[in-house]
């Protein structure tokens, strides 16, 4: 037999060592633990370990360890009962500024963690928890964009001294009217130059109307931005819950998946996720609000709202000086009179607008509009989902502008709890568009354990049967195949752990299925060896020919299967994706282990020995 | 140990017309079955509320149905799930309530007159619109997988082979789905994953035979195409038997021990594996032959590949 390149042995040993190292964390299990983080997301104070130590000592609790792990303070406890006790104690001691949550911290030793080896995440079906699928209201995003068109473009035209005679929202576009075609043309050119993101059309029947719509790219960008913004906001909100290993992920165009392992009660979570409370700062119009309320007709460029306290009508300008998405920071505080207030900080652009506005309007009133939206889903008799929005829009404060302010200022007029909640919500970020929960799943923890047990026993039995059969049928070579299969499994686990993939029941099913198919490459090779022997080749030559001839077949088969799997991964969602990942990794690694791995073993065993026959018979 | 003491010599291609007729008939039958009878779609596709509860001991479904009826859930579908002590309840999405309400109401209804109240194991609340998206995505995934695979085979082998392989894939998928419809096996997203995995498996089968046909066509210059095909199928037969056997071993393990949540998955694959064995001979190869695969079709690329071996 030709000598086998020594680098192949090196690669093989390396794969074995790395595979073992990176799949090892899955064997260690978990410690029940309590994790503490700052509600604000700020770093933990330097003397935090003393605080914890004192709190635990005062209550006669002993922890296994206590320290920073993944940007959270993790206190490992010896048992589930002490874990609960410790969590209660710490919640009481630390107060509102901290988020205390139960967690299960992996027992992976520090040296393994130091090289980045972590256990796989378990899917909800394997450990219990809640799953939400949220849908971002794209219609609302588009409506807002059209609203912006009918405020921004006319404002720009006024600045340029181009007179328009009317403006309104008309479905998916804004409509501007002009006195004559010449003005329209002038406006069209100006708008086209300054707002390249809008598409301008003159309806055929008219010479004085101009339709302003978002270009398709811009429309897509706006939706993308809104979903992205919501993603960030939801992540912040979920972090407020203190759940260990939450998952907040975009899915498709306008959906967001939120998974919270270990959580069973969905009500609190739903309140937090769906809340869209935000503030808007707007100028008060001096038009007659009472007659507008009576007639239902509001002057151009204004909207009618009511105050929260005494339901008094107020006319507000459409332009938003600063809105929820401009807020950088917010905190509950007290105003000069000792009433509850929210102190807010604006981002750069809004701060500039605020500065310019207050500078021009000292002495004039500015209003704070509180907006909240709830989405209720009902099903009609045909079982079709009907969405109902319930909007709350109230003016919570009107105050005369007493001086110029920019970045930081206070909003009053709230109740105490409201100020607190609003500050939290604002801080966690406003949702750029309302979200609705379209899917909700809760998996009990005992079902999770059940699934793990079943998946594990199925995998163990499957593996055992395959190894037995291969050893029985192919003797020594069967053992090589079994070794290659085990190395393959090791690599699959290592890669999954390294990728921090989430293991689910379909994923386990994929691994199990893969064990049946993975030996195929070896079967192909061994059958080929037998054939070559029958064709009269000498044992060593037959082994070599078997490996070489089967290689192309295996590669062709694997590549085509891989193509199918990649498509699955790209288009599939949730469990299908998880399944595709395990299969994909399995195929790639089996190409390596079945060919290089089992051949290296064959080489080691037989290369230096004279063979009368190949022991595959 | 050996199953055959040499290469078997079965004239598979003698029955090739019959094979094609049977396959075509079964395919049409399966499609008709799915169209008429439909599929037992899971909650992922239909929407609705699914509640799984676990009792401390075995429970009779009649009692559970009675309790639910009393509680105002007339349209609930109740069945045992995995064991006699766990019950799955499915409700249509007409209930005008949140999942928290539904679960507490159902648990309340089940506690009426019972010795021990069941434990809530799982609740899923899915809007039917998810179903549409999944169906679309699933079909799209299938289509793209077919195109990708066909292109690769056409590139590595030849267009006629690609057609044969795709025909076999469609055949296997249709057959498996037809079986699921016939035996009213629940079709959920995991089952969909199984169907998609089946494509990979079926394909693997086809490629192994194609590969051998290509090799033999080039080597055995005197034999007819039919003889070469017969020889190739016989040569790969033992390998097929063994691979199907190991795959079926693990699928059976999954079916018996993996629990209810992977039952449909394993059933779909068990059927698929069996069908794929047949179709790799009587559909893909058969069709490629019927389309007139010739030695000349394969000569140029085959020469080049010798250099690529390890």
PDB file of C-alpha atoms in Angstrom, chain B residues 28-265:
ATOM      1  CA  UNK B  28     -51.463   9.892  -9.930  1.00  0.00           C
ATOM      2  CA  UNK B  29     -53.271   7.959  -7.225  1.00  0.00           C
ATOM      3  CA  UNK B  30     -51.321   9.724  -4.465  1.00  0.00           C
ATOM      4  CA  UNK B  31     -51.983  13.141  -5.943  1.00  0.00           C
ATOM      5  CA  UNK B  32     -55.679  12.317  -6.272  1.00  0.00           C
ATOM      6  CA  UNK B  33     -55.751  11.063  -2.710  1.00  0.00           C
ATOM      7  CA  UNK B  34     -54.134  14.221  -1.352  1.00  0.00           C
ATOM      8  CA  UNK B  35     -56.487  16.383  -3.418  1.00  0.00           C
ATOM      9  CA  UNK B  36     -59.619  14.525  -2.363  1.00  0.00           C
ATOM     10  CA  UNK B  37     -58.824  13.528   1.189  1.00  0.00           C
ATOM     11  CA  UNK B  38     -56.370  16.272   2.046  1.00  0.00           C
ATOM     12  CA  UNK B  39     -53.781  16.129   4.785  1.00  0.00           C
ATOM     13  CA  UNK B  40     -54.165  15.947   8.516  1.00  0.00           C
ATOM     14  CA  UNK B  41     -52.620  19.360   8.933  1.00  0.00           C
ATOM     15  CA  UNK B  42     -51.109  20.233  12.284  1.00  0.00           C
ATOM     16  CA  UNK B  43     -51.617  23.461  14.156  1.00  0.00           C
ATOM     17  CA  UNK B  44     -48.654  25.080  12.381  1.00  0.00           C
ATOM     18  CA  UNK B  45     -50.743  25.092   9.242  1.00  0.00           C
ATOM     19  CA  UNK B  46     -54.311  25.451  10.442  1.00  0.00           C
ATOM     20  CA  UNK B  47     -53.907  27.835  13.321  1.00  0.00           C
ATOM     21  CA  UNK B  48     -55.838  27.388  16.506  1.00  0.00           C
ATOM     22  CA  UNK B  49     -55.089  26.451  20.057  1.00  0.00           C
ATOM     23  CA  UNK B  50     -53.311  23.285  21.069  1.00  0.00           C
ATOM     24  CA  UNK B  51     -53.192  22.267  24.701  1.00  0.00           C
ATOM     25  CA  UNK B  52     -51.270  19.291  25.977  1.00  0.00           C
ATOM     26  CA  UNK B  53     -51.965  18.171  29.509  1.00  0.00           C
ATOM     27  CA  UNK B  54     -50.412  15.408  31.588  1.00  0.00           C
ATOM     28  CA  UNK B  55     -52.352  13.386  34.151  1.00  0.00           C
ATOM     29  CA  UNK B  56     -50.740  11.562  37.051  1.00  0.00           C
ATOM     30  CA  UNK B  57     -52.414   8.342  35.820  1.00  0.00           C
ATOM     31  CA  UNK B  58     -54.101   7.027  32.683  1.00  0.00           C
ATOM     32  CA  UNK B  59     -57.216   8.900  31.727  1.00  0.00           C
ATOM     33  CA  UNK B  60     -60.192   8.057  29.541  1.00  0.00           C
ATOM     34  CA  UNK B  61     -60.849  10.352  26.644  1.00  0.00           C
ATOM     35  CA  UNK B  62     -64.626  10.157  27.047  1.00  0.00           C
ATOM     36  CA  UNK B  63     -64.346  11.739  30.458  1.00  0.00           C
ATOM     37  CA  UNK B  64     -62.103  14.497  29.152  1.00  0.00           C
ATOM     38  CA  UNK B  65     -64.508  15.187  26.269  1.00  0.00           C
ATOM     39  CA  UNK B  66     -67.412  15.280  28.690  1.00  0.00           C
ATOM     40  CA  UNK B  67     -65.582  17.769  30.918  1.00  0.00           C
ATOM     41  CA  UNK B  68     -64.683  19.991  27.978  1.00  0.00           C
ATOM     42  CA  UNK B  69     -68.234  19.831  26.712  1.00  0.00           C
ATOM     43  CA  UNK B  70     -69.466  20.972  30.106  1.00  0.00           C
ATOM     44  CA  UNK B  71     -66.882  23.738  30.021  1.00  0.00           C
ATOM     45  CA  UNK B  72     -68.264  25.031  26.740  1.00  0.00           C
ATOM     46  CA  UNK B  73     -65.674  23.610  24.355  1.00  0.00           C
ATOM     47  CA  UNK B  74     -67.872  21.626  21.987  1.00  0.00           C
ATOM     48  CA  UNK B  75     -65.545  21.711  19.033  1.00  0.00           C
ATOM     49  CA  UNK B  76     -62.477  20.427  20.832  1.00  0.00           C
ATOM     50  CA  UNK B  77     -60.566  17.522  19.308  1.00  0.00           C
ATOM     51  CA  UNK B  78     -59.274  15.278  22.069  1.00  0.00           C
ATOM     52  CA  UNK B  79     -56.728  12.506  21.678  1.00  0.00           C
ATOM     53  CA  UNK B  80     -54.099  10.624  23.624  1.00  0.00           C
ATOM     54  CA  UNK B  81     -50.632  11.889  22.958  1.00  0.00           C
ATOM     55  CA  UNK B  82     -47.770   9.475  23.445  1.00  0.00           C
ATOM     56  CA  UNK B  83     -49.210   7.746  26.484  1.00  0.00           C
ATOM     57  CA  UNK B  84     -52.563   7.069  28.098  1.00  0.00           C
ATOM     58  CA  UNK B  85     -51.855   9.674  30.757  1.00  0.00           C
ATOM     59  CA  UNK B  86     -51.248  12.596  28.451  1.00  0.00           C
ATOM     60  CA  UNK B  87     -53.923  14.195  26.356  1.00  0.00           C
ATOM     61  CA  UNK B  88     -53.784  16.623  23.490  1.00  0.00           C
ATOM     62  CA  UNK B  89     -56.666  18.994  22.955  1.00  0.00           C
ATOM     63  CA  UNK B  90     -57.045  21.005  19.786  1.00  0.00           C
ATOM     64  CA  UNK B  91     -59.415  23.906  19.459  1.00  0.00           C
ATOM     65  CA  UNK B  92     -60.325  25.822  16.333  1.00  0.00           C
ATOM     66  CA  UNK B  93     -59.195  29.453  16.359  1.00  0.00           C
ATOM     67  CA  UNK B  94     -62.712  30.803  16.866  1.00  0.00           C
ATOM     68  CA  UNK B  95     -62.414  31.246  20.604  1.00  0.00           C
ATOM     69  CA  UNK B  96     -62.280  34.873  21.420  1.00  0.00           C
ATOM     70  CA  UNK B  97     -59.770  34.737  24.224  1.00  0.00           C
ATOM     71  CA  UNK B  98     -56.071  34.916  24.915  1.00  0.00           C
ATOM     72  CA  UNK B  99     -54.034  31.772  25.434  1.00  0.00           C
ATOM     73  CA  UNK B 100     -53.680  32.461  29.132  1.00  0.00           C
ATOM     74  CA  UNK B 101     -57.460  32.573  29.428  1.00  0.00           C
ATOM     75  CA  UNK B 102     -57.943  29.493  27.284  1.00  0.00           C
ATOM     76  CA  UNK B 103     -55.411  27.460  29.236  1.00  0.00           C
ATOM     77  CA  UNK B 104     -56.814  28.432  32.609  1.00  0.00           C
ATOM     78  CA  UNK B 105     -60.378  27.795  31.426  1.00  0.00           C
ATOM     79  CA  UNK B 106     -59.457  24.410  30.045  1.00  0.00           C
ATOM     80  CA  UNK B 107     -57.518  23.410  33.138  1.00  0.00           C
ATOM     81  CA  UNK B 108     -60.482  24.559  35.178  1.00  0.00           C
ATOM     82  CA  UNK B 109     -62.893  22.496  33.080  1.00  0.00           C
ATOM     83  CA  UNK B 110     -60.653  19.446  33.375  1.00  0.00           C
ATOM     84  CA  UNK B 111     -60.441  19.793  37.135  1.00  0.00           C
ATOM     85  CA  UNK B 112     -64.220  19.546  37.526  1.00  0.00           C
ATOM     86  CA  UNK B 113     -65.084  16.249  39.199  1.00  0.00           C
ATOM     87  CA  UNK B 114     -61.575  14.857  38.684  1.00  0.00           C
ATOM     88  CA  UNK B 115     -59.590  13.289  41.486  1.00  0.00           C
ATOM     89  CA  UNK B 116     -56.382  14.962  40.459  1.00  0.00           C
ATOM     90  CA  UNK B 117     -56.137  17.922  38.118  1.00  0.00           C
ATOM     91  CA  UNK B 118     -53.837  17.535  35.125  1.00  0.00           C
ATOM     92  CA  UNK B 119     -50.668  19.525  34.630  1.00  0.00           C
ATOM     93  CA  UNK B 120     -50.342  21.875  31.678  1.00  0.00           C
ATOM     94  CA  UNK B 121     -47.503  20.605  29.552  1.00  0.00           C
ATOM     95  CA  UNK B 122     -47.746  22.796  26.519  1.00  0.00           C
ATOM     96  CA  UNK B 123     -49.992  25.374  24.977  1.00  0.00           C
ATOM     97  CA  UNK B 124     -49.676  26.743  21.469  1.00  0.00           C
ATOM     98  CA  UNK B 125     -51.684  29.588  20.119  1.00  0.00           C
ATOM     99  CA  UNK B 126     -51.135  30.063  16.434  1.00  0.00           C
ATOM    100  CA  UNK B 127     -52.863  32.357  14.007  1.00  0.00           C
ATOM    101  CA  UNK B 128     -53.896  30.701  10.735  1.00  0.00           C
ATOM    102  CA  UNK B 129     -51.933  33.224   8.683  1.00  0.00           C
ATOM    103  CA  UNK B 130     -48.747  31.454   9.756  1.00  0.00           C
ATOM    104  CA  UNK B 131     -50.019  28.435   7.866  1.00  0.00           C
ATOM    105  CA  UNK B 132     -50.153  30.287   4.568  1.00  0.00           C
ATOM    106  CA  UNK B 133     -46.641  31.552   4.969  1.00  0.00           C
ATOM    107  CA  UNK B 134     -45.317  28.138   5.909  1.00  0.00           C
ATOM    108  CA  UNK B 135     -47.027  26.536   2.937  1.00  0.00           C
ATOM    109  CA  UNK B 136     -45.593  29.122   0.614  1.00  0.00           C
ATOM    110  CA  UNK B 137     -42.133  28.858   2.083  1.00  0.00           C
ATOM    111  CA  UNK B 138     -42.283  25.075   2.082  1.00  0.00           C
ATOM    112  CA  UNK B 139     -43.284  24.891  -1.571  1.00  0.00           C
ATOM    113  CA  UNK B 140     -40.695  27.462  -2.492  1.00  0.00           C
ATOM    114  CA  UNK B 141     -38.002  25.525  -0.631  1.00  0.00           C
ATOM    115  CA  UNK B 142     -38.979  22.366  -2.519  1.00  0.00           C
ATOM    116  CA  UNK B 143     -38.881  24.116  -5.858  1.00  0.00           C
ATOM    117  CA  UNK B 144     -35.492  25.691  -5.250  1.00  0.00           C
ATOM    118  CA  UNK B 145     -34.062  22.424  -3.953  1.00  0.00           C
ATOM    119  CA  UNK B 146     -35.235  20.667  -7.144  1.00  0.00           C
ATOM    120  CA  UNK B 147     -33.738  23.296  -9.397  1.00  0.00           C
ATOM    121  CA  UNK B 148     -30.423  23.338  -7.525  1.00  0.00           C
ATOM    122  CA  UNK B 149     -30.108  19.570  -7.568  1.00  0.00           C
ATOM    123  CA  UNK B 150     -31.109  19.328 -11.237  1.00  0.00           C
ATOM    124  CA  UNK B 151     -28.491  21.887 -12.208  1.00  0.00           C
ATOM    125  CA  UNK B 152     -25.765  20.060 -10.334  1.00  0.00           C
ATOM    126  CA  UNK B 153     -26.639  16.697 -11.857  1.00  0.00           C
ATOM    127  CA  UNK B 154     -26.898  18.183 -15.327  1.00  0.00           C
ATOM    128  CA  UNK B 155     -23.455  19.673 -14.788  1.00  0.00           C
ATOM    129  CA  UNK B 156     -21.807  16.581 -13.320  1.00  0.00           C
ATOM    130  CA  UNK B 157     -23.616  13.965 -15.406  1.00  0.00           C
ATOM    131  CA  UNK B 158     -25.989  14.876 -18.162  1.00  0.00           C
ATOM    132  CA  UNK B 159     -29.384  16.491 -18.697  1.00  0.00           C
ATOM    133  CA  UNK B 160     -31.256  13.204 -19.086  1.00  0.00           C
ATOM    134  CA  UNK B 161     -29.948  12.013 -15.754  1.00  0.00           C
ATOM    135  CA  UNK B 162     -31.039  15.268 -14.158  1.00  0.00           C
ATOM    136  CA  UNK B 163     -34.562  14.722 -15.450  1.00  0.00           C
ATOM    137  CA  UNK B 164     -34.553  11.166 -14.162  1.00  0.00           C
ATOM    138  CA  UNK B 165     -33.327  12.254 -10.741  1.00  0.00           C
ATOM    139  CA  UNK B 166     -35.932  15.009 -10.448  1.00  0.00           C
ATOM    140  CA  UNK B 167     -38.683  12.617 -11.516  1.00  0.00           C
ATOM    141  CA  UNK B 168     -37.573  10.256  -8.741  1.00  0.00           C
ATOM    142  CA  UNK B 169     -37.549  13.076  -6.193  1.00  0.00           C
ATOM    143  CA  UNK B 170     -41.052  14.169  -7.130  1.00  0.00           C
ATOM    144  CA  UNK B 171     -42.174  10.556  -7.140  1.00  0.00           C
ATOM    145  CA  UNK B 172     -40.809   9.907  -3.651  1.00  0.00           C
ATOM    146  CA  UNK B 173     -42.182  13.095  -2.166  1.00  0.00           C
ATOM    147  CA  UNK B 174     -45.627  12.564  -3.698  1.00  0.00           C
ATOM    148  CA  UNK B 175     -45.651   8.962  -2.533  1.00  0.00           C
ATOM    149  CA  UNK B 176     -44.690   9.847   1.035  1.00  0.00           C
ATOM    150  CA  UNK B 177     -47.257  12.640   1.194  1.00  0.00           C
ATOM    151  CA  UNK B 178     -49.868  10.293  -0.279  1.00  0.00           C
ATOM    152  CA  UNK B 179     -49.095   7.763   2.430  1.00  0.00           C
ATOM    153  CA  UNK B 180     -49.431  10.413   5.123  1.00  0.00           C
ATOM    154  CA  UNK B 181     -52.804  11.348   3.675  1.00  0.00           C
ATOM    155  CA  UNK B 182     -53.962   7.725   3.405  1.00  0.00           C
ATOM    156  CA  UNK B 183     -53.128   6.922   7.006  1.00  0.00           C
ATOM    157  CA  UNK B 184     -54.085  10.362   8.234  1.00  0.00           C
ATOM    158  CA  UNK B 185     -50.712  10.986   9.876  1.00  0.00           C
ATOM    159  CA  UNK B 186     -50.456  14.495  11.264  1.00  0.00           C
ATOM    160  CA  UNK B 187     -48.583  16.823   8.961  1.00  0.00           C
ATOM    161  CA  UNK B 188     -46.762  19.514  10.900  1.00  0.00           C
ATOM    162  CA  UNK B 189     -43.612  21.487  10.355  1.00  0.00           C
ATOM    163  CA  UNK B 190     -41.426  18.627  11.585  1.00  0.00           C
ATOM    164  CA  UNK B 191     -43.084  16.343   9.040  1.00  0.00           C
ATOM    165  CA  UNK B 192     -42.307  18.939   6.423  1.00  0.00           C
ATOM    166  CA  UNK B 193     -38.670  18.765   7.506  1.00  0.00           C
ATOM    167  CA  UNK B 194     -38.826  14.988   7.059  1.00  0.00           C
ATOM    168  CA  UNK B 195     -40.205  15.361   3.542  1.00  0.00           C
ATOM    169  CA  UNK B 196     -37.402  17.752   2.733  1.00  0.00           C
ATOM    170  CA  UNK B 197     -34.834  15.389   4.243  1.00  0.00           C
ATOM    171  CA  UNK B 198     -36.291  12.674   2.076  1.00  0.00           C
ATOM    172  CA  UNK B 199     -35.273  14.641  -0.973  1.00  0.00           C
ATOM    173  CA  UNK B 200     -31.685  14.409   0.173  1.00  0.00           C
ATOM    174  CA  UNK B 201     -31.968  10.712   0.842  1.00  0.00           C
ATOM    175  CA  UNK B 202     -33.717   9.851  -2.403  1.00  0.00           C
ATOM    176  CA  UNK B 203     -31.164  11.852  -4.245  1.00  0.00           C
ATOM    177  CA  UNK B 204     -28.292  10.065  -2.557  1.00  0.00           C
ATOM    178  CA  UNK B 205     -29.708   6.773  -3.817  1.00  0.00           C
ATOM    179  CA  UNK B 206     -30.061   8.003  -7.347  1.00  0.00           C
ATOM    180  CA  UNK B 207     -26.583   9.470  -7.515  1.00  0.00           C
ATOM    181  CA  UNK B 208     -24.925   6.274  -6.321  1.00  0.00           C
ATOM    182  CA  UNK B 209     -26.514   4.315  -9.165  1.00  0.00           C
ATOM    183  CA  UNK B 210     -25.915   7.042 -11.740  1.00  0.00           C
ATOM    184  CA  UNK B 211     -22.298   7.166 -10.768  1.00  0.00           C
ATOM    185  CA  UNK B 212     -21.901   3.477 -11.341  1.00  0.00           C
ATOM    186  CA  UNK B 213     -23.750   3.616 -14.645  1.00  0.00           C
ATOM    187  CA  UNK B 214     -21.446   6.347 -15.820  1.00  0.00           C
ATOM    188  CA  UNK B 215     -18.376   4.392 -14.811  1.00  0.00           C
ATOM    189  CA  UNK B 216     -19.610   1.191 -16.447  1.00  0.00           C
ATOM    190  CA  UNK B 217     -20.783   2.873 -19.624  1.00  0.00           C
ATOM    191  CA  UNK B 218     -17.303   4.177 -20.167  1.00  0.00           C
ATOM    192  CA  UNK B 219     -15.531   0.947 -19.193  1.00  0.00           C
ATOM    193  CA  UNK B 220     -17.781  -1.673 -20.793  1.00  0.00           C
ATOM    194  CA  UNK B 221     -17.745  -0.469 -24.348  1.00  0.00           C
ATOM    195  CA  UNK B 222     -19.259  -3.577 -25.877  1.00  0.00           C
ATOM    196  CA  UNK B 223     -22.370  -3.966 -23.734  1.00  0.00           C
ATOM    197  CA  UNK B 224     -25.696  -2.349 -24.497  1.00  0.00           C
ATOM    198  CA  UNK B 225     -26.929   0.482 -22.335  1.00  0.00           C
ATOM    199  CA  UNK B 226     -29.581  -1.770 -20.812  1.00  0.00           C
ATOM    200  CA  UNK B 227     -27.011  -4.390 -19.858  1.00  0.00           C
ATOM    201  CA  UNK B 228     -24.816  -1.747 -18.306  1.00  0.00           C
ATOM    202  CA  UNK B 229     -27.719  -0.417 -16.284  1.00  0.00           C
ATOM    203  CA  UNK B 230     -28.599  -3.888 -15.100  1.00  0.00           C
ATOM    204  CA  UNK B 231     -25.004  -4.551 -14.159  1.00  0.00           C
ATOM    205  CA  UNK B 232     -24.751  -1.254 -12.285  1.00  0.00           C
ATOM    206  CA  UNK B 233     -27.951  -1.781 -10.329  1.00  0.00           C
ATOM    207  CA  UNK B 234     -26.799  -5.266  -9.379  1.00  0.00           C
ATOM    208  CA  UNK B 235     -23.385  -4.009  -8.339  1.00  0.00           C
ATOM    209  CA  UNK B 236     -24.820  -1.372  -6.065  1.00  0.00           C
ATOM    210  CA  UNK B 237     -27.667  -3.526  -4.790  1.00  0.00           C
ATOM    211  CA  UNK B 238     -25.918  -4.831  -1.729  1.00  0.00           C
ATOM    212  CA  UNK B 239     -24.772  -1.383  -0.697  1.00  0.00           C
ATOM    213  CA  UNK B 240     -28.352  -0.144  -1.067  1.00  0.00           C
ATOM    214  CA  UNK B 241     -29.731  -2.951   1.043  1.00  0.00           C
ATOM    215  CA  UNK B 242     -27.236  -2.288   3.830  1.00  0.00           C
ATOM    216  CA  UNK B 243     -27.650   1.478   3.840  1.00  0.00           C
ATOM    217  CA  UNK B 244     -31.428   1.240   3.877  1.00  0.00           C
ATOM    218  CA  UNK B 245     -31.153  -1.256   6.645  1.00  0.00           C
ATOM    219  CA  UNK B 246     -29.030   1.004   8.884  1.00  0.00           C
ATOM    220  CA  UNK B 247     -31.228   4.002   8.114  1.00  0.00           C
ATOM    221  CA  UNK B 248     -34.354   2.034   8.906  1.00  0.00           C
ATOM    222  CA  UNK B 249     -32.706   0.812  12.124  1.00  0.00           C
ATOM    223  CA  UNK B 250     -32.270   4.327  13.454  1.00  0.00           C
ATOM    224  CA  UNK B 251     -35.632   5.492  12.164  1.00  0.00           C
ATOM    225  CA  UNK B 252     -37.297   2.609  13.959  1.00  0.00           C
ATOM    226  CA  UNK B 253     -35.419   3.586  17.114  1.00  0.00           C
ATOM    227  CA  UNK B 254     -36.665   7.139  16.635  1.00  0.00           C
ATOM    228  CA  UNK B 255     -40.196   5.955  16.040  1.00  0.00           C
ATOM    229  CA  UNK B 256     -40.359   3.716  19.088  1.00  0.00           C
ATOM    230  CA  UNK B 257     -38.383   5.800  21.604  1.00  0.00           C
ATOM    231  CA  UNK B 258     -38.397   9.343  20.243  1.00  0.00           C
ATOM    232  CA  UNK B 259     -41.835  10.219  21.507  1.00  0.00           C
ATOM    233  CA  UNK B 260     -44.951  11.508  19.863  1.00  0.00           C
ATOM    234  CA  UNK B 261     -43.412  14.738  18.650  1.00  0.00           C
ATOM    235  CA  UNK B 262     -41.241  12.898  16.109  1.00  0.00           C
ATOM    236  CA  UNK B 263     -43.717  10.185  15.138  1.00  0.00           C
ATOM    237  CA  UNK B 264     -44.856  11.787  11.915  1.00  0.00           C
ATOM    238  CA  UNK B 265     -41.248  12.633  11.165  1.00  0.00           C
TER     239      UNK B 265
END
